[in-house]
Amino acid sequence: MKSVVIHAGGSVTVEDTPLPQIEAGDDVLVQVICSGLCGSDIPRIFHEGAHFYPITLGHEFCGRVAETGDNVLDPEPGDLVACVPLQPCFDCEECSRQLWSQCRHYSFIGSRSNGGNREFITVPRQNLFRLPAGTSPVEGAFFEPMTVSLHTIELAGGCRDKEVIIVGAGTIGLLAMQCAKALGARSVTAIDINPERLALSRRLGADYAFNSAEMTAEDIRSAMYSRRFDQLILETAGAPQTVELSFQIAGPHAQVGLIGTLHCDLNLSSATFGQILRKELKVLGSWMNYSGAWPGVEWEQATHLFEAGQIDLSALIAVQGDADMYATAVSELNGKPMSGKIMLDFSGEKEGQS
């Protein structure tokens, strides 16, 4: 079967690898259809950030069940499933409190073990989310990234009747914006430095859009003055300047949900730190996408939003193609962020190919 394999030094290759086999009673063999590149994969590819090499990445994937172990009654062969990549131990005290992402002994598909950027993968039943009829494979591959922002919204107690501000209109930000709109936000504001992303934000439903390369934090805060109360700010860009901007533009008692992962140090000015204190901001760290009964309410919310047709993915995908096209598109990033989601699509491959 075909696999996209990452070697040390940023080499992205398409290789023939053995077909995985059912080895345990709760194993499920999945024929992968779509798999998305996550921003967290870029350091693993280009900056020696993987746990081992060579590695097959891919934790945002969807496919059809090909075969199941003897203990698996649901899903059945032919069912469409999305990957739930976190593998908690289910035994530590954190897991007993359903704090899955805080598990002390976790593993992770596509990071700490080989992932779904291959034609077939075997995973335990508990790491699959069965998708309802009518879900497309592309939607299935977006369940994992969409639940990331849904988790932060859950931590904030929801977003109904709140002024939601998205700092960073990349893939996660645009998904967060659409989720907030669908979940009853009073208004949704997008902030970015890219005019095209801001235009896309407006097209996807943002009520307001501000270019932080052209406006100071004070300008943005002034423009939002009439909407300064009941704010939920979601920082999705993961850059020191956007984290600081989130605190600077916040209104009194705003909630600031930190979603983006920093790859360099954050040094807040004393003035910005003072604003956190003076405005009595509520800072929410958010890690992964699980809460409540495994895998979490976020995954059910994603199901409802897709079923209701409230999420538009068409403009979020920059490249969607076979293994060779995917490998080329990833290589061409050369360590830079994506301008849109890069999707590996095996739907054109012959079924059962090995």
Tab-separated table of C-alpha atoms in Angstrom:
chain	number	residue	atom	x	y	z
A	1	MET	CA	0.000	0.000	0.000
A	2	LYS	CA	1.039	3.631	-0.423
A	3	SER	CA	2.244	5.616	2.590
A	4	VAL	CA	3.532	9.173	2.885
A	5	VAL	CA	6.679	8.837	4.968
A	6	ILE	CA	8.611	11.624	6.678
A	7	HIS	CA	12.362	11.252	7.101
A	8	ALA	CA	14.681	13.395	9.202
A	9	GLY	CA	15.700	16.584	7.460
A	10	GLY	CA	12.298	17.332	5.956
A	11	SER	CA	12.219	14.598	3.325
A	12	VAL	CA	8.653	13.693	2.297
A	13	THR	CA	8.406	10.480	0.267
A	14	VAL	CA	5.700	8.157	-1.052
A	15	GLU	CA	6.631	4.559	-0.277
A	16	ASP	CA	5.162	1.073	-0.562
A	17	THR	CA	4.664	-0.342	2.930
A	18	PRO	CA	3.080	-3.556	4.243
A	19	LEU	CA	-0.668	-3.714	4.765
A	20	PRO	CA	-1.423	-3.619	8.516
A	21	GLN	CA	-3.226	-6.560	10.089
A	22	ILE	CA	-5.842	-7.072	12.785
A	23	GLU	CA	-3.886	-8.179	15.870
A	24	ALA	CA	-6.313	-7.677	18.776
A	25	GLY	CA	-9.987	-8.216	19.374
A	26	ASP	CA	-10.726	-4.492	19.524
A	27	ASP	CA	-8.682	-3.600	16.429
A	28	VAL	CA	-10.310	-2.003	13.390
A	29	LEU	CA	-8.720	-1.916	9.955
A	30	VAL	CA	-9.637	1.357	8.243
A	31	GLN	CA	-9.240	2.170	4.582
A	32	VAL	CA	-8.247	5.825	4.666
A	33	ILE	CA	-10.027	8.189	2.276
A	34	CYS	CA	-9.013	11.707	3.362
A	35	SER	CA	-6.332	13.005	5.707
A	36	GLY	CA	-5.453	16.624	6.450
A	37	LEU	CA	-2.111	18.212	7.267
A	38	CYS	CA	-2.210	19.867	10.703
A	39	GLY	CA	-0.176	22.950	11.532
A	40	SER	CA	1.390	20.937	14.359
A	41	ASP	CA	2.793	18.538	11.731
A	42	ILE	CA	4.988	21.205	10.156
A	43	PRO	CA	7.592	21.236	12.991
A	44	ARG	CA	7.545	17.425	12.918
A	45	ILE	CA	8.398	17.481	9.230
A	46	PHE	CA	10.819	20.381	8.934
A	47	HIS	CA	12.228	21.113	12.397
A	48	GLU	CA	13.149	17.688	13.810
A	49	GLY	CA	10.019	17.817	15.970
A	50	ALA	CA	8.848	14.215	15.508
A	51	HIS	CA	9.244	11.604	18.229
A	52	PHE	CA	10.981	9.292	15.747
A	53	TYR	CA	11.960	8.993	12.075
A	54	PRO	CA	10.936	7.724	9.648
A	55	ILE	CA	7.315	8.395	10.583
A	56	THR	CA	3.954	8.403	8.853
A	57	LEU	CA	1.990	11.360	10.188
A	58	GLY	CA	-1.743	11.983	9.976
A	59	HIS	CA	-4.176	12.431	12.858
A	60	GLU	CA	-6.919	14.286	10.968
A	61	PHE	CA	-8.228	11.414	8.875
A	62	CYS	CA	-11.404	9.699	7.826
A	63	GLY	CA	-12.010	6.368	6.161
A	64	ARG	CA	-14.210	3.295	5.854
A	65	VAL	CA	-14.053	0.251	8.066
A	66	ALA	CA	-12.514	-2.628	6.102
A	67	GLU	CA	-12.303	-5.297	8.818
A	68	THR	CA	-12.861	-5.582	12.564
A	69	GLY	CA	-11.510	-7.685	15.398
A	70	ASP	CA	-13.680	-10.312	17.061
A	71	ASN	CA	-14.749	-8.011	19.912
A	72	VAL	CA	-15.945	-5.146	17.725
A	73	LEU	CA	-19.691	-5.053	17.079
A	74	ASP	CA	-19.915	-1.424	16.020
A	75	PRO	CA	-18.859	0.049	13.616
A	76	GLU	CA	-19.288	-2.481	10.836
A	77	PRO	CA	-17.384	-2.911	7.575
A	78	GLY	CA	-18.336	-0.134	5.205
A	79	ASP	CA	-19.117	2.405	7.934
A	80	LEU	CA	-17.485	5.825	7.637
A	81	VAL	CA	-15.349	6.748	10.662
A	82	ALA	CA	-13.160	9.632	11.810
A	83	CYS	CA	-9.998	9.212	13.839
A	84	VAL	CA	-9.997	10.193	17.513
A	85	PRO	CA	-6.195	10.373	17.805
A	86	LEU	CA	-5.591	10.745	21.546
A	87	GLN	CA	-4.881	7.460	23.325
A	88	PRO	CA	-5.279	8.022	27.076
A	89	CYS	CA	-4.542	5.216	29.496
A	90	PHE	CA	-8.115	5.333	30.916
A	91	ASP	CA	-6.606	4.288	34.259
A	92	CYS	CA	-4.870	7.268	35.919
A	93	GLU	CA	-6.612	9.733	38.220
A	94	GLU	CA	-6.835	12.327	35.449
A	95	CYS	CA	-8.650	9.828	33.231
A	96	SER	CA	-10.978	8.861	36.095
A	97	ARG	CA	-12.028	12.535	36.135
A	98	GLN	CA	-12.495	12.488	32.337
A	99	LEU	CA	-9.547	14.874	31.909
A	100	TRP	CA	-8.442	12.906	28.888
A	101	SER	CA	-5.915	15.395	27.496
A	102	GLN	CA	-4.238	15.556	30.919
A	103	CYS	CA	-3.537	11.797	30.984
A	104	ARG	CA	-0.042	11.105	32.312
A	105	HIS	CA	0.527	8.071	30.120
A	106	TYR	CA	-1.099	8.985	26.815
A	107	SER	CA	-0.075	8.112	23.294
A	108	PHE	CA	-1.212	9.837	20.112
A	109	ILE	CA	-1.913	8.440	16.645
A	110	GLY	CA	0.089	10.283	14.004
A	111	SER	CA	2.629	11.655	16.465
A	112	ARG	CA	3.754	9.076	19.020
A	113	SER	CA	2.802	6.264	16.652
A	114	ASN	CA	2.354	6.094	12.882
A	115	GLY	CA	-0.770	7.804	11.613
A	116	GLY	CA	-3.259	7.831	8.792
A	117	ASN	CA	-1.280	9.206	5.852
A	118	ARG	CA	-1.434	5.776	4.242
A	119	GLU	CA	-4.049	3.709	2.475
A	120	PHE	CA	-4.835	1.499	5.465
A	121	ILE	CA	-4.348	1.805	9.209
A	122	THR	CA	-5.276	-0.396	12.161
A	123	VAL	CA	-6.473	1.414	15.282
A	124	PRO	CA	-8.341	0.415	18.458
A	125	ARG	CA	-12.129	0.800	18.343
A	126	GLN	CA	-12.037	3.516	21.020
A	127	ASN	CA	-10.062	5.726	18.620
A	128	LEU	CA	-12.778	5.854	16.003
A	129	PHE	CA	-15.862	8.045	15.852
A	130	ARG	CA	-18.612	6.562	13.720
A	131	LEU	CA	-20.011	9.207	11.387
A	132	PRO	CA	-23.694	9.544	10.562
A	133	ALA	CA	-25.092	8.779	7.147
A	134	GLY	CA	-24.679	11.702	4.785
A	135	THR	CA	-21.305	12.805	6.162
A	136	SER	CA	-18.716	13.241	3.421
A	137	PRO	CA	-15.152	11.914	3.826
A	138	VAL	CA	-13.831	15.489	3.673
A	139	GLU	CA	-16.150	16.513	6.510
A	140	GLY	CA	-14.998	13.457	8.425
A	141	ALA	CA	-11.367	14.538	8.092
A	142	PHE	CA	-12.283	17.954	9.520
A	143	PHE	CA	-13.913	16.577	12.685
A	144	GLU	CA	-10.646	16.568	14.628
A	145	PRO	CA	-9.545	20.155	13.813
A	146	MET	CA	-13.080	21.479	14.242
A	147	THR	CA	-13.422	20.006	17.717
A	148	VAL	CA	-10.281	21.901	18.792
A	149	SER	CA	-12.123	25.230	18.861
A	150	LEU	CA	-15.335	23.593	20.084
A	151	HIS	CA	-13.359	22.441	23.124
A	152	THR	CA	-12.318	26.000	23.961
A	153	ILE	CA	-15.893	27.195	23.539
A	154	GLU	CA	-16.966	24.392	25.894
A	155	LEU	CA	-14.369	25.473	28.473
A	156	ALA	CA	-15.758	29.009	28.234
A	157	GLY	CA	-19.261	27.798	29.057
A	158	GLY	CA	-20.457	28.218	25.494
A	159	CYS	CA	-20.667	31.294	23.288
A	160	ARG	CA	-24.384	32.049	23.085
A	161	ASP	CA	-25.035	35.809	23.246
A	162	LYS	CA	-21.305	36.539	23.519
A	163	GLU	CA	-19.208	38.837	21.357
A	164	VAL	CA	-16.788	36.293	19.876
A	165	ILE	CA	-13.480	37.593	18.514
A	166	ILE	CA	-11.241	35.296	16.482
A	167	VAL	CA	-7.581	36.351	16.412
A	168	GLY	CA	-6.030	34.510	13.472
A	169	ALA	CA	-8.169	33.578	10.459
A	170	GLY	CA	-6.343	30.403	9.460
A	171	THR	CA	-8.061	27.023	9.226
A	172	ILE	CA	-8.712	26.674	12.966
A	173	GLY	CA	-9.801	30.307	13.195
A	174	LEU	CA	-12.224	30.037	10.280
A	175	LEU	CA	-13.687	26.846	11.728
A	176	ALA	CA	-13.977	28.517	15.147
A	177	MET	CA	-15.710	31.481	13.572
A	178	GLN	CA	-18.312	29.313	11.855
A	179	CYS	CA	-18.864	27.238	14.997
A	180	ALA	CA	-19.381	30.345	17.125
A	181	LYS	CA	-21.837	31.765	14.612
A	182	ALA	CA	-23.801	28.517	14.550
A	183	LEU	CA	-23.796	28.207	18.354
A	184	GLY	CA	-25.489	31.540	18.932
A	185	ALA	CA	-22.763	34.167	19.260
A	186	ARG	CA	-24.177	37.698	19.353
A	187	SER	CA	-21.520	38.758	16.864
A	188	VAL	CA	-18.330	37.314	15.403
A	189	THR	CA	-15.240	39.386	14.632
A	190	ALA	CA	-12.200	38.160	12.673
A	191	ILE	CA	-8.736	39.692	13.103
A	192	ASP	CA	-5.810	38.846	10.818
A	193	ILE	CA	-3.042	40.492	8.796
A	194	ASN	CA	-4.035	38.852	5.504
A	195	PRO	CA	-6.679	40.761	3.487
A	196	GLU	CA	-7.712	37.620	1.606
A	197	ARG	CA	-8.366	35.729	4.836
A	198	LEU	CA	-10.360	38.654	6.178
A	199	ALA	CA	-12.439	38.771	2.992
A	200	LEU	CA	-13.023	35.031	3.335
A	201	SER	CA	-14.030	35.540	6.959
A	202	ARG	CA	-16.702	37.997	5.874
A	203	ARG	CA	-17.907	35.607	3.196
A	204	LEU	CA	-18.189	32.819	5.770
A	205	GLY	CA	-20.262	34.921	8.113
A	206	ALA	CA	-18.039	37.217	10.182
A	207	ASP	CA	-19.922	40.350	11.204
A	208	TYR	CA	-16.727	42.425	11.488
A	209	ALA	CA	-13.155	42.047	10.218
A	210	PHE	CA	-10.053	44.030	11.191
A	211	ASN	CA	-6.551	44.003	9.733
A	212	SER	CA	-4.109	44.172	12.648
A	213	ALA	CA	-1.268	45.086	10.280
A	214	GLU	CA	-3.103	48.301	9.458
A	215	MET	CA	-4.718	49.070	12.828
A	216	THR	CA	-3.216	49.381	16.286
A	217	ALA	CA	-4.605	47.473	19.229
A	218	GLU	CA	-6.088	50.744	20.450
A	219	ASP	CA	-7.790	51.291	17.090
A	220	ILE	CA	-9.311	47.803	17.189
A	221	ARG	CA	-10.418	48.183	20.790
A	222	SER	CA	-12.033	51.530	19.962
A	223	ALA	CA	-13.834	50.019	16.963
A	224	MET	CA	-15.256	47.339	19.263
A	225	TYR	CA	-16.108	49.704	22.105
A	226	SER	CA	-19.866	49.204	21.787
A	227	ARG	CA	-19.261	45.432	21.978
A	228	ARG	CA	-16.764	45.486	24.832
A	229	PHE	CA	-18.828	43.424	27.278
A	230	ASP	CA	-19.420	39.641	27.250
A	231	GLN	CA	-16.426	38.997	25.018
A	232	LEU	CA	-14.958	35.597	24.234
A	233	ILE	CA	-11.621	36.014	22.441
A	234	LEU	CA	-10.196	32.939	20.732
A	235	GLU	CA	-6.483	33.214	19.885
A	236	THR	CA	-5.766	30.662	17.154
A	237	ALA	CA	-2.615	31.960	15.427
A	238	GLY	CA	-0.097	30.846	18.044
A	239	ALA	CA	2.254	33.826	17.721
A	240	PRO	CA	3.554	36.010	20.578
A	241	GLN	CA	2.204	39.176	18.972
A	242	THR	CA	-1.305	37.752	18.531
A	243	VAL	CA	-1.405	36.502	22.124
A	244	GLU	CA	-0.432	39.974	23.332
A	245	LEU	CA	-2.937	41.575	20.958
A	246	SER	CA	-5.693	39.385	22.419
A	247	PHE	CA	-5.070	40.812	25.884
A	248	GLN	CA	-4.735	44.365	24.587
A	249	ILE	CA	-8.053	44.441	22.715
A	250	ALA	CA	-10.054	42.646	25.412
A	251	GLY	CA	-12.921	44.370	27.174
A	252	PRO	CA	-13.720	44.190	30.899
A	253	HIS	CA	-13.991	40.657	32.272
A	254	ALA	CA	-13.431	39.157	28.815
A	255	GLN	CA	-12.629	35.484	28.426
A	256	VAL	CA	-9.440	34.839	26.436
A	257	GLY	CA	-9.137	31.289	25.110
A	258	LEU	CA	-5.600	30.384	24.035
A	259	ILE	CA	-5.722	27.759	21.279
A	260	GLY	CA	-2.644	28.411	19.132
A	261	THR	CA	0.609	26.688	20.069
A	262	LEU	CA	3.657	28.933	20.455
A	263	HIS	CA	6.985	27.863	18.985
A	264	CYS	CA	8.977	30.716	20.500
A	265	ASP	CA	8.991	32.525	23.825
A	266	LEU	CA	6.250	34.917	24.829
A	267	ASN	CA	7.471	38.081	26.562
A	268	LEU	CA	4.558	40.229	27.678
A	269	SER	CA	5.166	43.882	28.385
A	270	SER	CA	4.398	45.069	31.894
A	271	ALA	CA	1.646	47.265	30.416
A	272	THR	CA	-0.060	44.295	28.778
A	273	PHE	CA	0.259	42.206	31.927
A	274	GLY	CA	-1.263	45.099	33.812
A	275	GLN	CA	-4.274	44.991	31.475
A	276	ILE	CA	-4.852	41.337	32.369
A	277	LEU	CA	-5.059	42.383	36.018
A	278	ARG	CA	-6.928	45.653	35.630
A	279	LYS	CA	-9.566	44.268	33.262
A	280	GLU	CA	-9.809	41.073	35.374
A	281	LEU	CA	-9.497	38.889	32.288
A	282	LYS	CA	-10.290	35.209	32.450
A	283	VAL	CA	-7.488	33.356	30.636
A	284	LEU	CA	-8.369	29.855	29.423
A	285	GLY	CA	-5.652	27.471	28.365
A	286	SER	CA	-7.072	24.955	25.894
A	287	TRP	CA	-5.387	21.702	24.951
A	288	MET	CA	-6.765	19.250	22.393
A	289	ASN	CA	-10.478	18.518	22.068
A	290	TYR	CA	-11.944	16.148	24.640
A	291	SER	CA	-14.327	16.638	27.558
A	292	GLY	CA	-16.960	14.570	29.273
A	293	ALA	CA	-17.757	10.997	28.283
A	294	TRP	CA	-15.160	9.786	25.780
A	295	PRO	CA	-14.406	11.224	23.309
A	296	GLY	CA	-16.364	14.298	24.374
A	297	VAL	CA	-19.307	16.569	23.752
A	298	GLU	CA	-17.299	18.438	21.112
A	299	TRP	CA	-17.507	15.451	18.758
A	300	GLU	CA	-21.293	15.309	19.082
A	301	GLN	CA	-21.471	19.069	18.517
A	302	ALA	CA	-19.419	18.716	15.334
A	303	THR	CA	-21.843	16.045	14.137
A	304	HIS	CA	-24.841	18.321	14.674
A	305	LEU	CA	-23.183	21.292	12.957
A	306	PHE	CA	-22.282	19.281	9.864
A	307	GLU	CA	-25.712	17.638	9.731
A	308	ALA	CA	-27.316	21.083	9.857
A	309	GLY	CA	-25.121	22.296	6.989
A	310	GLN	CA	-23.679	25.118	9.098
A	311	ILE	CA	-20.005	24.556	8.260
A	312	ASP	CA	-18.575	25.514	4.859
A	313	LEU	CA	-15.280	23.771	4.087
A	314	SER	CA	-15.049	24.585	0.390
A	315	ALA	CA	-12.847	27.641	0.789
A	316	LEU	CA	-10.575	26.162	3.468
A	317	ILE	CA	-8.806	23.605	1.275
A	318	ALA	CA	-5.780	24.755	-0.728
A	319	VAL	CA	-4.681	21.381	-2.143
A	320	GLN	CA	-6.525	18.060	-2.321
A	321	GLY	CA	-4.916	15.209	-4.197
A	322	ASP	CA	-3.293	11.796	-4.243
A	323	ALA	CA	-0.184	10.766	-2.335
A	324	ASP	CA	2.253	12.219	-4.870
A	325	MET	CA	0.427	15.541	-5.094
A	326	TYR	CA	0.167	15.707	-1.301
A	327	ALA	CA	3.873	14.964	-0.801
A	328	THR	CA	4.826	17.649	-3.312
A	329	ALA	CA	2.548	20.252	-1.701
A	330	VAL	CA	3.921	19.503	1.757
A	331	SER	CA	7.533	19.631	0.569
A	332	GLU	CA	6.927	23.007	-1.054
A	333	LEU	CA	5.941	24.485	2.302
A	334	ASN	CA	9.603	24.202	3.320
A	335	GLY	CA	8.641	24.865	6.920
A	336	LYS	CA	6.284	27.786	6.252
A	337	PRO	CA	2.676	27.818	7.512
A	338	MET	CA	-0.090	26.600	5.228
A	339	SER	CA	-2.225	29.168	3.423
A	340	GLY	CA	-5.038	26.614	3.343
A	341	LYS	CA	-5.539	22.986	4.310
A	342	ILE	CA	-3.497	20.405	2.392
A	343	MET	CA	-5.564	17.226	2.024
A	344	LEU	CA	-4.376	13.738	1.145
A	345	ASP	CA	-7.124	12.024	-0.859
A	346	PHE	CA	-6.995	8.284	-1.509
A	347	SER	CA	-10.462	8.120	-3.077
A	348	GLY	CA	-8.929	7.646	-6.520
A	349	GLU	CA	-6.853	4.647	-5.434
A	350	LYS	CA	-8.063	1.139	-6.196
A	351	GLU	CA	-9.874	-0.428	-3.281
A	352	GLY	CA	-7.837	-3.121	-1.579
A	353	GLN	CA	-4.583	-2.116	-3.276
A	354	SER	CA	-1.516	-3.288	-1.326
